[in-house]
Amino acid sequence: MTVNETATTSPAPSPVSGPGVQVVAALLRRDDHIVLVQEQRDGQEMWSVPGGGVERGELLTEALIREVKEETGLNLSVVGPLAYIVNTTTTKYPSTVVATFDCTEWDGEIAVHDPDGKVTGAVLLPMDEAKSVLSSSTASRPEIEPLLDYLDGLSAGRVWSYRDDQPIE
């Protein structure tokens, strides 16, 4: 771009003060199946993968193991490789980073013990059925779009960016 040209995209808003939010999520896979959780959020029932906020002083891996146990009752024995990262910013949750891990080493029986009371169920579904459920989920675009893309084998290692649920390319 030359000095006389104007950028065609709108400028980024001023940063919001205060810390951002760190979130972890787990793709709990077993053969051609995946664990999904059903939760109540903002008065709506939705489906997604297990995960949640990283507490102060917690490492990402510690938070992932804790969240998986709380939301599914399953024991994550090894945190798998990083699948993708989603970076979002909204008025309610400015500067949020979600790290999603692809985990295949877990055991136990599905039993929800969510201390927040938001997760109401968890199931192990065949991949095609899980993709269908996720496609119709009322979860936000930044939660579902990268997940479905990854499950289709298209986005390993990608960083997804959204401002107010709109993708930034």
mmCIF file with all atom_site columns, C-alpha atoms in Angstrom:
data_model
loop_
_atom_site.group_PDB
_atom_site.id
_atom_site.type_symbol
_atom_site.label_atom_id
_atom_site.label_alt_id
_atom_site.label_comp_id
_atom_site.label_asym_id
_atom_site.label_entity_id
_atom_site.label_seq_id
_atom_site.pdbx_PDB_ins_code
_atom_site.Cartn_x
_atom_site.Cartn_y
_atom_site.Cartn_z
_atom_site.occupancy
_atom_site.B_iso_or_equiv
_atom_site.pdbx_formal_charge
_atom_site.auth_seq_id
_atom_site.auth_comp_id
_atom_site.auth_asym_id
_atom_site.auth_atom_id
_atom_site.pdbx_PDB_model_num
ATOM 1   C CA . MET A 1 1   ? 0.000   0.000   0.000  1.00 0.00 ? 1   MET A CA 1
ATOM 2   C CA . THR A 1 2   ? 1.346   3.431   -0.864 1.00 0.00 ? 2   THR A CA 1
ATOM 3   C CA . VAL A 1 3   ? 1.174   6.512   1.357  1.00 0.00 ? 3   VAL A CA 1
ATOM 4   C CA . ASN A 1 4   ? -1.850  7.864   -0.548 1.00 0.00 ? 4   ASN A CA 1
ATOM 5   C CA . GLU A 1 5   ? -3.844  4.622   -0.465 1.00 0.00 ? 5   GLU A CA 1
ATOM 6   C CA . THR A 1 6   ? -6.387  3.939   2.244  1.00 0.00 ? 6   THR A CA 1
ATOM 7   C CA . ALA A 1 7   ? -6.802  0.550   3.901  1.00 0.00 ? 7   ALA A CA 1
ATOM 8   C CA . THR A 1 8   ? -10.049 -1.134  2.881  1.00 0.00 ? 8   THR A CA 1
ATOM 9   C CA . THR A 1 9   ? -10.570 -2.809  6.239  1.00 0.00 ? 9   THR A CA 1
ATOM 10  C CA . SER A 1 10  ? -11.744 -0.929  9.296  1.00 0.00 ? 10  SER A CA 1
ATOM 11  C CA . PRO A 1 11  ? -9.110  -0.248  11.951 1.00 0.00 ? 11  PRO A CA 1
ATOM 12  C CA . ALA A 1 12  ? -8.983  -2.470  15.004 1.00 0.00 ? 12  ALA A CA 1
ATOM 13  C CA . PRO A 1 13  ? -10.683 -0.987  18.061 1.00 0.00 ? 13  PRO A CA 1
ATOM 14  C CA . SER A 1 14  ? -8.599  0.175   20.978 1.00 0.00 ? 14  SER A CA 1
ATOM 15  C CA . PRO A 1 15  ? -7.537  -2.634  23.314 1.00 0.00 ? 15  PRO A CA 1
ATOM 16  C CA . VAL A 1 16  ? -9.656  -3.277  26.395 1.00 0.00 ? 16  VAL A CA 1
ATOM 17  C CA . SER A 1 17  ? -7.715  -3.040  29.633 1.00 0.00 ? 17  SER A CA 1
ATOM 18  C CA . GLY A 1 18  ? -7.440  -5.998  31.954 1.00 0.00 ? 18  GLY A CA 1
ATOM 19  C CA . PRO A 1 19  ? -6.447  -9.612  31.403 1.00 0.00 ? 19  PRO A CA 1
ATOM 20  C CA . GLY A 1 20  ? -7.766  -11.809 28.633 1.00 0.00 ? 20  GLY A CA 1
ATOM 21  C CA . VAL A 1 21  ? -9.463  -15.141 29.091 1.00 0.00 ? 21  VAL A CA 1
ATOM 22  C CA . GLN A 1 22  ? -7.724  -18.496 28.609 1.00 0.00 ? 22  GLN A CA 1
ATOM 23  C CA . VAL A 1 23  ? -9.859  -21.512 27.734 1.00 0.00 ? 23  VAL A CA 1
ATOM 24  C CA . VAL A 1 24  ? -9.001  -25.125 26.949 1.00 0.00 ? 24  VAL A CA 1
ATOM 25  C CA . ALA A 1 25  ? -11.055 -27.706 25.057 1.00 0.00 ? 25  ALA A CA 1
ATOM 26  C CA . ALA A 1 26  ? -10.600 -31.431 24.414 1.00 0.00 ? 26  ALA A CA 1
ATOM 27  C CA . LEU A 1 27  ? -11.439 -33.483 21.357 1.00 0.00 ? 27  LEU A CA 1
ATOM 28  C CA . LEU A 1 28  ? -11.888 -36.786 23.175 1.00 0.00 ? 28  LEU A CA 1
ATOM 29  C CA . ARG A 1 29  ? -11.658 -39.319 20.373 1.00 0.00 ? 29  ARG A CA 1
ATOM 30  C CA . ARG A 1 30  ? -11.888 -43.085 20.387 1.00 0.00 ? 30  ARG A CA 1
ATOM 31  C CA . ASP A 1 31  ? -11.635 -44.812 17.004 1.00 0.00 ? 31  ASP A CA 1
ATOM 32  C CA . ASP A 1 32  ? -14.315 -43.114 14.873 1.00 0.00 ? 32  ASP A CA 1
ATOM 33  C CA . HIS A 1 33  ? -16.187 -41.660 17.869 1.00 0.00 ? 33  HIS A CA 1
ATOM 34  C CA . ILE A 1 34  ? -16.002 -38.368 19.779 1.00 0.00 ? 34  ILE A CA 1
ATOM 35  C CA . VAL A 1 35  ? -17.301 -37.192 23.163 1.00 0.00 ? 35  VAL A CA 1
ATOM 36  C CA . LEU A 1 36  ? -19.697 -34.239 23.104 1.00 0.00 ? 36  LEU A CA 1
ATOM 37  C CA . VAL A 1 37  ? -21.151 -32.371 26.051 1.00 0.00 ? 37  VAL A CA 1
ATOM 38  C CA . GLN A 1 38  ? -24.587 -30.819 26.294 1.00 0.00 ? 38  GLN A CA 1
ATOM 39  C CA . GLU A 1 39  ? -24.778 -27.606 28.261 1.00 0.00 ? 39  GLU A CA 1
ATOM 40  C CA . GLN A 1 40  ? -27.046 -24.749 29.191 1.00 0.00 ? 40  GLN A CA 1
ATOM 41  C CA . ARG A 1 41  ? -25.613 -21.365 28.295 1.00 0.00 ? 41  ARG A CA 1
ATOM 42  C CA . ASP A 1 42  ? -27.445 -18.040 28.164 1.00 0.00 ? 42  ASP A CA 1
ATOM 43  C CA . GLY A 1 43  ? -30.772 -19.867 28.419 1.00 0.00 ? 43  GLY A CA 1
ATOM 44  C CA . GLN A 1 44  ? -30.024 -22.136 25.456 1.00 0.00 ? 44  GLN A CA 1
ATOM 45  C CA . GLU A 1 45  ? -29.153 -25.797 25.240 1.00 0.00 ? 45  GLU A CA 1
ATOM 46  C CA . MET A 1 46  ? -26.138 -26.497 23.033 1.00 0.00 ? 46  MET A CA 1
ATOM 47  C CA . TRP A 1 47  ? -23.599 -29.152 22.119 1.00 0.00 ? 47  TRP A CA 1
ATOM 48  C CA . SER A 1 48  ? -19.837 -28.760 22.037 1.00 0.00 ? 48  SER A CA 1
ATOM 49  C CA . VAL A 1 49  ? -16.667 -30.511 23.189 1.00 0.00 ? 49  VAL A CA 1
ATOM 50  C CA . PRO A 1 50  ? -15.645 -30.502 26.851 1.00 0.00 ? 50  PRO A CA 1
ATOM 51  C CA . GLY A 1 51  ? -13.589 -27.600 28.107 1.00 0.00 ? 51  GLY A CA 1
ATOM 52  C CA . GLY A 1 52  ? -13.583 -24.411 30.087 1.00 0.00 ? 52  GLY A CA 1
ATOM 53  C CA . GLY A 1 53  ? -11.639 -21.598 31.653 1.00 0.00 ? 53  GLY A CA 1
ATOM 54  C CA . VAL A 1 54  ? -8.109  -21.882 32.932 1.00 0.00 ? 54  VAL A CA 1
ATOM 55  C CA . GLU A 1 55  ? -8.027  -20.846 36.573 1.00 0.00 ? 55  GLU A CA 1
ATOM 56  C CA . ARG A 1 56  ? -5.407  -18.474 37.930 1.00 0.00 ? 56  ARG A CA 1
ATOM 57  C CA . GLY A 1 57  ? -2.146  -20.359 38.540 1.00 0.00 ? 57  GLY A CA 1
ATOM 58  C CA . GLU A 1 58  ? -3.222  -23.382 36.467 1.00 0.00 ? 58  GLU A CA 1
ATOM 59  C CA . LEU A 1 59  ? -1.300  -24.722 33.491 1.00 0.00 ? 59  LEU A CA 1
ATOM 60  C CA . LEU A 1 60  ? -3.276  -25.415 30.311 1.00 0.00 ? 60  LEU A CA 1
ATOM 61  C CA . THR A 1 61  ? -2.776  -29.163 30.695 1.00 0.00 ? 61  THR A CA 1
ATOM 62  C CA . GLU A 1 62  ? -3.933  -29.099 34.326 1.00 0.00 ? 62  GLU A CA 1
ATOM 63  C CA . ALA A 1 63  ? -7.038  -27.143 33.368 1.00 0.00 ? 63  ALA A CA 1
ATOM 64  C CA . LEU A 1 64  ? -7.815  -29.555 30.534 1.00 0.00 ? 64  LEU A CA 1
ATOM 65  C CA . ILE A 1 65  ? -7.555  -32.621 32.786 1.00 0.00 ? 65  ILE A CA 1
ATOM 66  C CA . ARG A 1 66  ? -9.780  -30.924 35.403 1.00 0.00 ? 66  ARG A CA 1
ATOM 67  C CA . GLU A 1 67  ? -12.392 -29.732 32.885 1.00 0.00 ? 67  GLU A CA 1
ATOM 68  C CA . VAL A 1 68  ? -12.624 -33.141 31.192 1.00 0.00 ? 68  VAL A CA 1
ATOM 69  C CA . LYS A 1 69  ? -13.138 -34.833 34.580 1.00 0.00 ? 69  LYS A CA 1
ATOM 70  C CA . GLU A 1 70  ? -15.784 -32.314 35.688 1.00 0.00 ? 70  GLU A CA 1
ATOM 71  C CA . GLU A 1 71  ? -17.743 -32.269 32.441 1.00 0.00 ? 71  GLU A CA 1
ATOM 72  C CA . THR A 1 72  ? -17.524 -35.932 31.426 1.00 0.00 ? 72  THR A CA 1
ATOM 73  C CA . GLY A 1 73  ? -16.284 -37.965 34.405 1.00 0.00 ? 73  GLY A CA 1
ATOM 74  C CA . LEU A 1 74  ? -13.510 -39.295 32.156 1.00 0.00 ? 74  LEU A CA 1
ATOM 75  C CA . ASN A 1 75  ? -9.852  -39.476 33.162 1.00 0.00 ? 75  ASN A CA 1
ATOM 76  C CA . LEU A 1 76  ? -7.540  -37.876 30.641 1.00 0.00 ? 76  LEU A CA 1
ATOM 77  C CA . SER A 1 77  ? -4.263  -39.786 31.011 1.00 0.00 ? 77  SER A CA 1
ATOM 78  C CA . VAL A 1 78  ? -2.304  -37.931 28.301 1.00 0.00 ? 78  VAL A CA 1
ATOM 79  C CA . VAL A 1 79  ? -3.013  -34.490 26.883 1.00 0.00 ? 79  VAL A CA 1
ATOM 80  C CA . GLY A 1 80  ? -2.783  -34.952 23.132 1.00 0.00 ? 80  GLY A CA 1
ATOM 81  C CA . PRO A 1 81  ? -1.281  -32.556 20.603 1.00 0.00 ? 81  PRO A CA 1
ATOM 82  C CA . LEU A 1 82  ? -2.580  -29.059 20.081 1.00 0.00 ? 82  LEU A CA 1
ATOM 83  C CA . ALA A 1 83  ? -5.201  -29.249 17.325 1.00 0.00 ? 83  ALA A CA 1
ATOM 84  C CA . TYR A 1 84  ? -5.881  -25.550 16.761 1.00 0.00 ? 84  TYR A CA 1
ATOM 85  C CA . ILE A 1 85  ? -6.249  -22.194 18.520 1.00 0.00 ? 85  ILE A CA 1
ATOM 86  C CA . VAL A 1 86  ? -9.193  -19.813 18.395 1.00 0.00 ? 86  VAL A CA 1
ATOM 87  C CA . ASN A 1 87  ? -8.686  -16.167 19.331 1.00 0.00 ? 87  ASN A CA 1
ATOM 88  C CA . THR A 1 88  ? -11.871 -14.166 19.846 1.00 0.00 ? 88  THR A CA 1
ATOM 89  C CA . THR A 1 89  ? -12.830 -10.826 21.232 1.00 0.00 ? 89  THR A CA 1
ATOM 90  C CA . THR A 1 90  ? -16.311 -9.716  22.235 1.00 0.00 ? 90  THR A CA 1
ATOM 91  C CA . THR A 1 91  ? -17.603 -7.110  24.635 1.00 0.00 ? 91  THR A CA 1
ATOM 92  C CA . LYS A 1 92  ? -18.384 -9.783  27.225 1.00 0.00 ? 92  LYS A CA 1
ATOM 93  C CA . TYR A 1 93  ? -15.120 -11.746 26.768 1.00 0.00 ? 93  TYR A CA 1
ATOM 94  C CA . PRO A 1 94  ? -12.349 -9.519  25.375 1.00 0.00 ? 94  PRO A CA 1
ATOM 95  C CA . SER A 1 95  ? -9.173  -11.151 24.109 1.00 0.00 ? 95  SER A CA 1
ATOM 96  C CA . THR A 1 96  ? -10.078 -14.803 24.634 1.00 0.00 ? 96  THR A CA 1
ATOM 97  C CA . VAL A 1 97  ? -7.722  -17.576 23.541 1.00 0.00 ? 97  VAL A CA 1
ATOM 98  C CA . VAL A 1 98  ? -9.052  -21.142 23.264 1.00 0.00 ? 98  VAL A CA 1
ATOM 99  C CA . ALA A 1 99  ? -6.516  -23.961 22.870 1.00 0.00 ? 99  ALA A CA 1
ATOM 100 C CA . THR A 1 100 ? -8.097  -27.190 21.618 1.00 0.00 ? 100 THR A CA 1
ATOM 101 C CA . PHE A 1 101 ? -6.216  -30.466 22.084 1.00 0.00 ? 101 PHE A CA 1
ATOM 102 C CA . ASP A 1 102 ? -6.761  -33.764 20.239 1.00 0.00 ? 102 ASP A CA 1
ATOM 103 C CA . CYS A 1 103 ? -6.877  -36.410 22.972 1.00 0.00 ? 103 CYS A CA 1
ATOM 104 C CA . THR A 1 104 ? -7.149  -40.158 22.462 1.00 0.00 ? 104 THR A CA 1
ATOM 105 C CA . GLU A 1 105 ? -5.792  -41.503 25.762 1.00 0.00 ? 105 GLU A CA 1
ATOM 106 C CA . TRP A 1 106 ? -8.588  -41.453 28.310 1.00 0.00 ? 106 TRP A CA 1
ATOM 107 C CA . ASP A 1 107 ? -10.634 -43.938 30.317 1.00 0.00 ? 107 ASP A CA 1
ATOM 108 C CA . GLY A 1 108 ? -13.528 -44.198 32.719 1.00 0.00 ? 108 GLY A CA 1
ATOM 109 C CA . GLU A 1 109 ? -17.289 -43.998 32.443 1.00 0.00 ? 109 GLU A CA 1
ATOM 110 C CA . ILE A 1 110 ? -19.162 -40.924 31.300 1.00 0.00 ? 110 ILE A CA 1
ATOM 111 C CA . ALA A 1 111 ? -20.697 -39.163 34.311 1.00 0.00 ? 111 ALA A CA 1
ATOM 112 C CA . VAL A 1 112 ? -21.155 -35.390 34.544 1.00 0.00 ? 112 VAL A CA 1
ATOM 113 C CA . HIS A 1 113 ? -19.894 -33.677 37.729 1.00 0.00 ? 113 HIS A CA 1
ATOM 114 C CA . ASP A 1 114 ? -19.881 -30.052 36.564 1.00 0.00 ? 114 ASP A CA 1
ATOM 115 C CA . PRO A 1 115 ? -19.548 -27.765 39.619 1.00 0.00 ? 115 PRO A CA 1
ATOM 116 C CA . ASP A 1 116 ? -20.861 -24.863 37.502 1.00 0.00 ? 116 ASP A CA 1
ATOM 117 C CA . GLY A 1 117 ? -24.059 -26.806 36.759 1.00 0.00 ? 117 GLY A CA 1
ATOM 118 C CA . LYS A 1 118 ? -23.930 -25.836 33.076 1.00 0.00 ? 118 LYS A CA 1
ATOM 119 C CA . VAL A 1 119 ? -23.106 -29.244 31.585 1.00 0.00 ? 119 VAL A CA 1
ATOM 120 C CA . THR A 1 120 ? -26.203 -31.449 31.673 1.00 0.00 ? 120 THR A CA 1
ATOM 121 C CA . GLY A 1 121 ? -25.005 -34.436 29.683 1.00 0.00 ? 121 GLY A CA 1
ATOM 122 C CA . ALA A 1 122 ? -22.133 -36.079 27.834 1.00 0.00 ? 122 ALA A CA 1
ATOM 123 C CA . VAL A 1 123 ? -22.151 -38.759 25.147 1.00 0.00 ? 123 VAL A CA 1
ATOM 124 C CA . LEU A 1 124 ? -19.750 -40.720 22.947 1.00 0.00 ? 124 LEU A CA 1
ATOM 125 C CA . LEU A 1 125 ? -21.078 -40.495 19.382 1.00 0.00 ? 125 LEU A CA 1
ATOM 126 C CA . PRO A 1 126 ? -19.961 -41.841 16.010 1.00 0.00 ? 126 PRO A CA 1
ATOM 127 C CA . MET A 1 127 ? -18.092 -39.095 14.154 1.00 0.00 ? 127 MET A CA 1
ATOM 128 C CA . ASP A 1 128 ? -20.741 -38.556 11.443 1.00 0.00 ? 128 ASP A CA 1
ATOM 129 C CA . GLU A 1 129 ? -23.509 -38.250 14.035 1.00 0.00 ? 129 GLU A CA 1
ATOM 130 C CA . ALA A 1 130 ? -21.352 -35.925 16.168 1.00 0.00 ? 130 ALA A CA 1
ATOM 131 C CA . LYS A 1 131 ? -20.692 -33.661 13.164 1.00 0.00 ? 131 LYS A CA 1
ATOM 132 C CA . SER A 1 132 ? -24.421 -33.512 12.471 1.00 0.00 ? 132 SER A CA 1
ATOM 133 C CA . VAL A 1 133 ? -25.173 -32.602 16.094 1.00 0.00 ? 133 VAL A CA 1
ATOM 134 C CA . LEU A 1 134 ? -22.426 -29.955 16.087 1.00 0.00 ? 134 LEU A CA 1
ATOM 135 C CA . SER A 1 135 ? -23.654 -28.500 12.779 1.00 0.00 ? 135 SER A CA 1
ATOM 136 C CA . SER A 1 136 ? -27.053 -27.835 14.324 1.00 0.00 ? 136 SER A CA 1
ATOM 137 C CA . SER A 1 137 ? -25.688 -26.663 17.696 1.00 0.00 ? 137 SER A CA 1
ATOM 138 C CA . THR A 1 138 ? -26.518 -23.175 18.923 1.00 0.00 ? 138 THR A CA 1
ATOM 139 C CA . ALA A 1 139 ? -22.956 -22.785 20.213 1.00 0.00 ? 139 ALA A CA 1
ATOM 140 C CA . SER A 1 140 ? -21.124 -19.772 18.789 1.00 0.00 ? 140 SER A CA 1
ATOM 141 C CA . ARG A 1 141 ? -19.544 -19.762 15.355 1.00 0.00 ? 141 ARG A CA 1
ATOM 142 C CA . PRO A 1 142 ? -15.988 -19.636 16.805 1.00 0.00 ? 142 PRO A CA 1
ATOM 143 C CA . GLU A 1 143 ? -16.743 -22.799 18.796 1.00 0.00 ? 143 GLU A CA 1
ATOM 144 C CA . ILE A 1 144 ? -18.237 -24.842 15.962 1.00 0.00 ? 144 ILE A CA 1
ATOM 145 C CA . GLU A 1 145 ? -16.627 -23.691 12.698 1.00 0.00 ? 145 GLU A CA 1
ATOM 146 C CA . PRO A 1 146 ? -12.972 -24.505 13.591 1.00 0.00 ? 146 PRO A CA 1
ATOM 147 C CA . LEU A 1 147 ? -14.031 -27.762 15.252 1.00 0.00 ? 147 LEU A CA 1
ATOM 148 C CA . LEU A 1 148 ? -15.922 -29.049 12.214 1.00 0.00 ? 148 LEU A CA 1
ATOM 149 C CA . ASP A 1 149 ? -13.103 -27.937 9.933  1.00 0.00 ? 149 ASP A CA 1
ATOM 150 C CA . TYR A 1 150 ? -10.556 -29.789 12.062 1.00 0.00 ? 150 TYR A CA 1
ATOM 151 C CA . LEU A 1 151 ? -12.687 -32.933 12.183 1.00 0.00 ? 151 LEU A CA 1
ATOM 152 C CA . ASP A 1 152 ? -12.796 -32.839 8.379  1.00 0.00 ? 152 ASP A CA 1
ATOM 153 C CA . GLY A 1 153 ? -8.984  -32.820 8.430  1.00 0.00 ? 153 GLY A CA 1
ATOM 154 C CA . LEU A 1 154 ? -8.572  -29.296 7.137  1.00 0.00 ? 154 LEU A CA 1
ATOM 155 C CA . SER A 1 155 ? -7.162  -27.087 9.885  1.00 0.00 ? 155 SER A CA 1
ATOM 156 C CA . ALA A 1 156 ? -4.499  -28.802 11.988 1.00 0.00 ? 156 ALA A CA 1
ATOM 157 C CA . GLY A 1 157 ? -2.330  -26.170 13.649 1.00 0.00 ? 157 GLY A CA 1
ATOM 158 C CA . ARG A 1 158 ? -4.414  -23.260 12.409 1.00 0.00 ? 158 ARG A CA 1
ATOM 159 C CA . VAL A 1 159 ? -5.070  -20.114 14.421 1.00 0.00 ? 159 VAL A CA 1
ATOM 160 C CA . TRP A 1 160 ? -8.646  -18.890 13.934 1.00 0.00 ? 160 TRP A CA 1
ATOM 161 C CA . SER A 1 161 ? -9.473  -15.251 14.723 1.00 0.00 ? 161 SER A CA 1
ATOM 162 C CA . TYR A 1 162 ? -12.944 -13.785 15.309 1.00 0.00 ? 162 TYR A CA 1
ATOM 163 C CA . ARG A 1 163 ? -14.170 -10.357 16.323 1.00 0.00 ? 163 ARG A CA 1
ATOM 164 C CA . ASP A 1 164 ? -17.757 -10.468 17.632 1.00 0.00 ? 164 ASP A CA 1
ATOM 165 C CA . ASP A 1 165 ? -18.226 -13.937 16.071 1.00 0.00 ? 165 ASP A CA 1
ATOM 166 C CA . GLN A 1 166 ? -17.124 -12.754 12.610 1.00 0.00 ? 166 GLN A CA 1
ATOM 167 C CA . PRO A 1 167 ? -14.010 -14.367 11.119 1.00 0.00 ? 167 PRO A CA 1
ATOM 168 C CA . ILE A 1 168 ? -10.915 -12.259 10.527 1.00 0.00 ? 168 ILE A CA 1
ATOM 169 C CA . GLU A 1 169 ? -8.936  -13.510 7.560  1.00 0.00 ? 169 GLU A CA 1
#
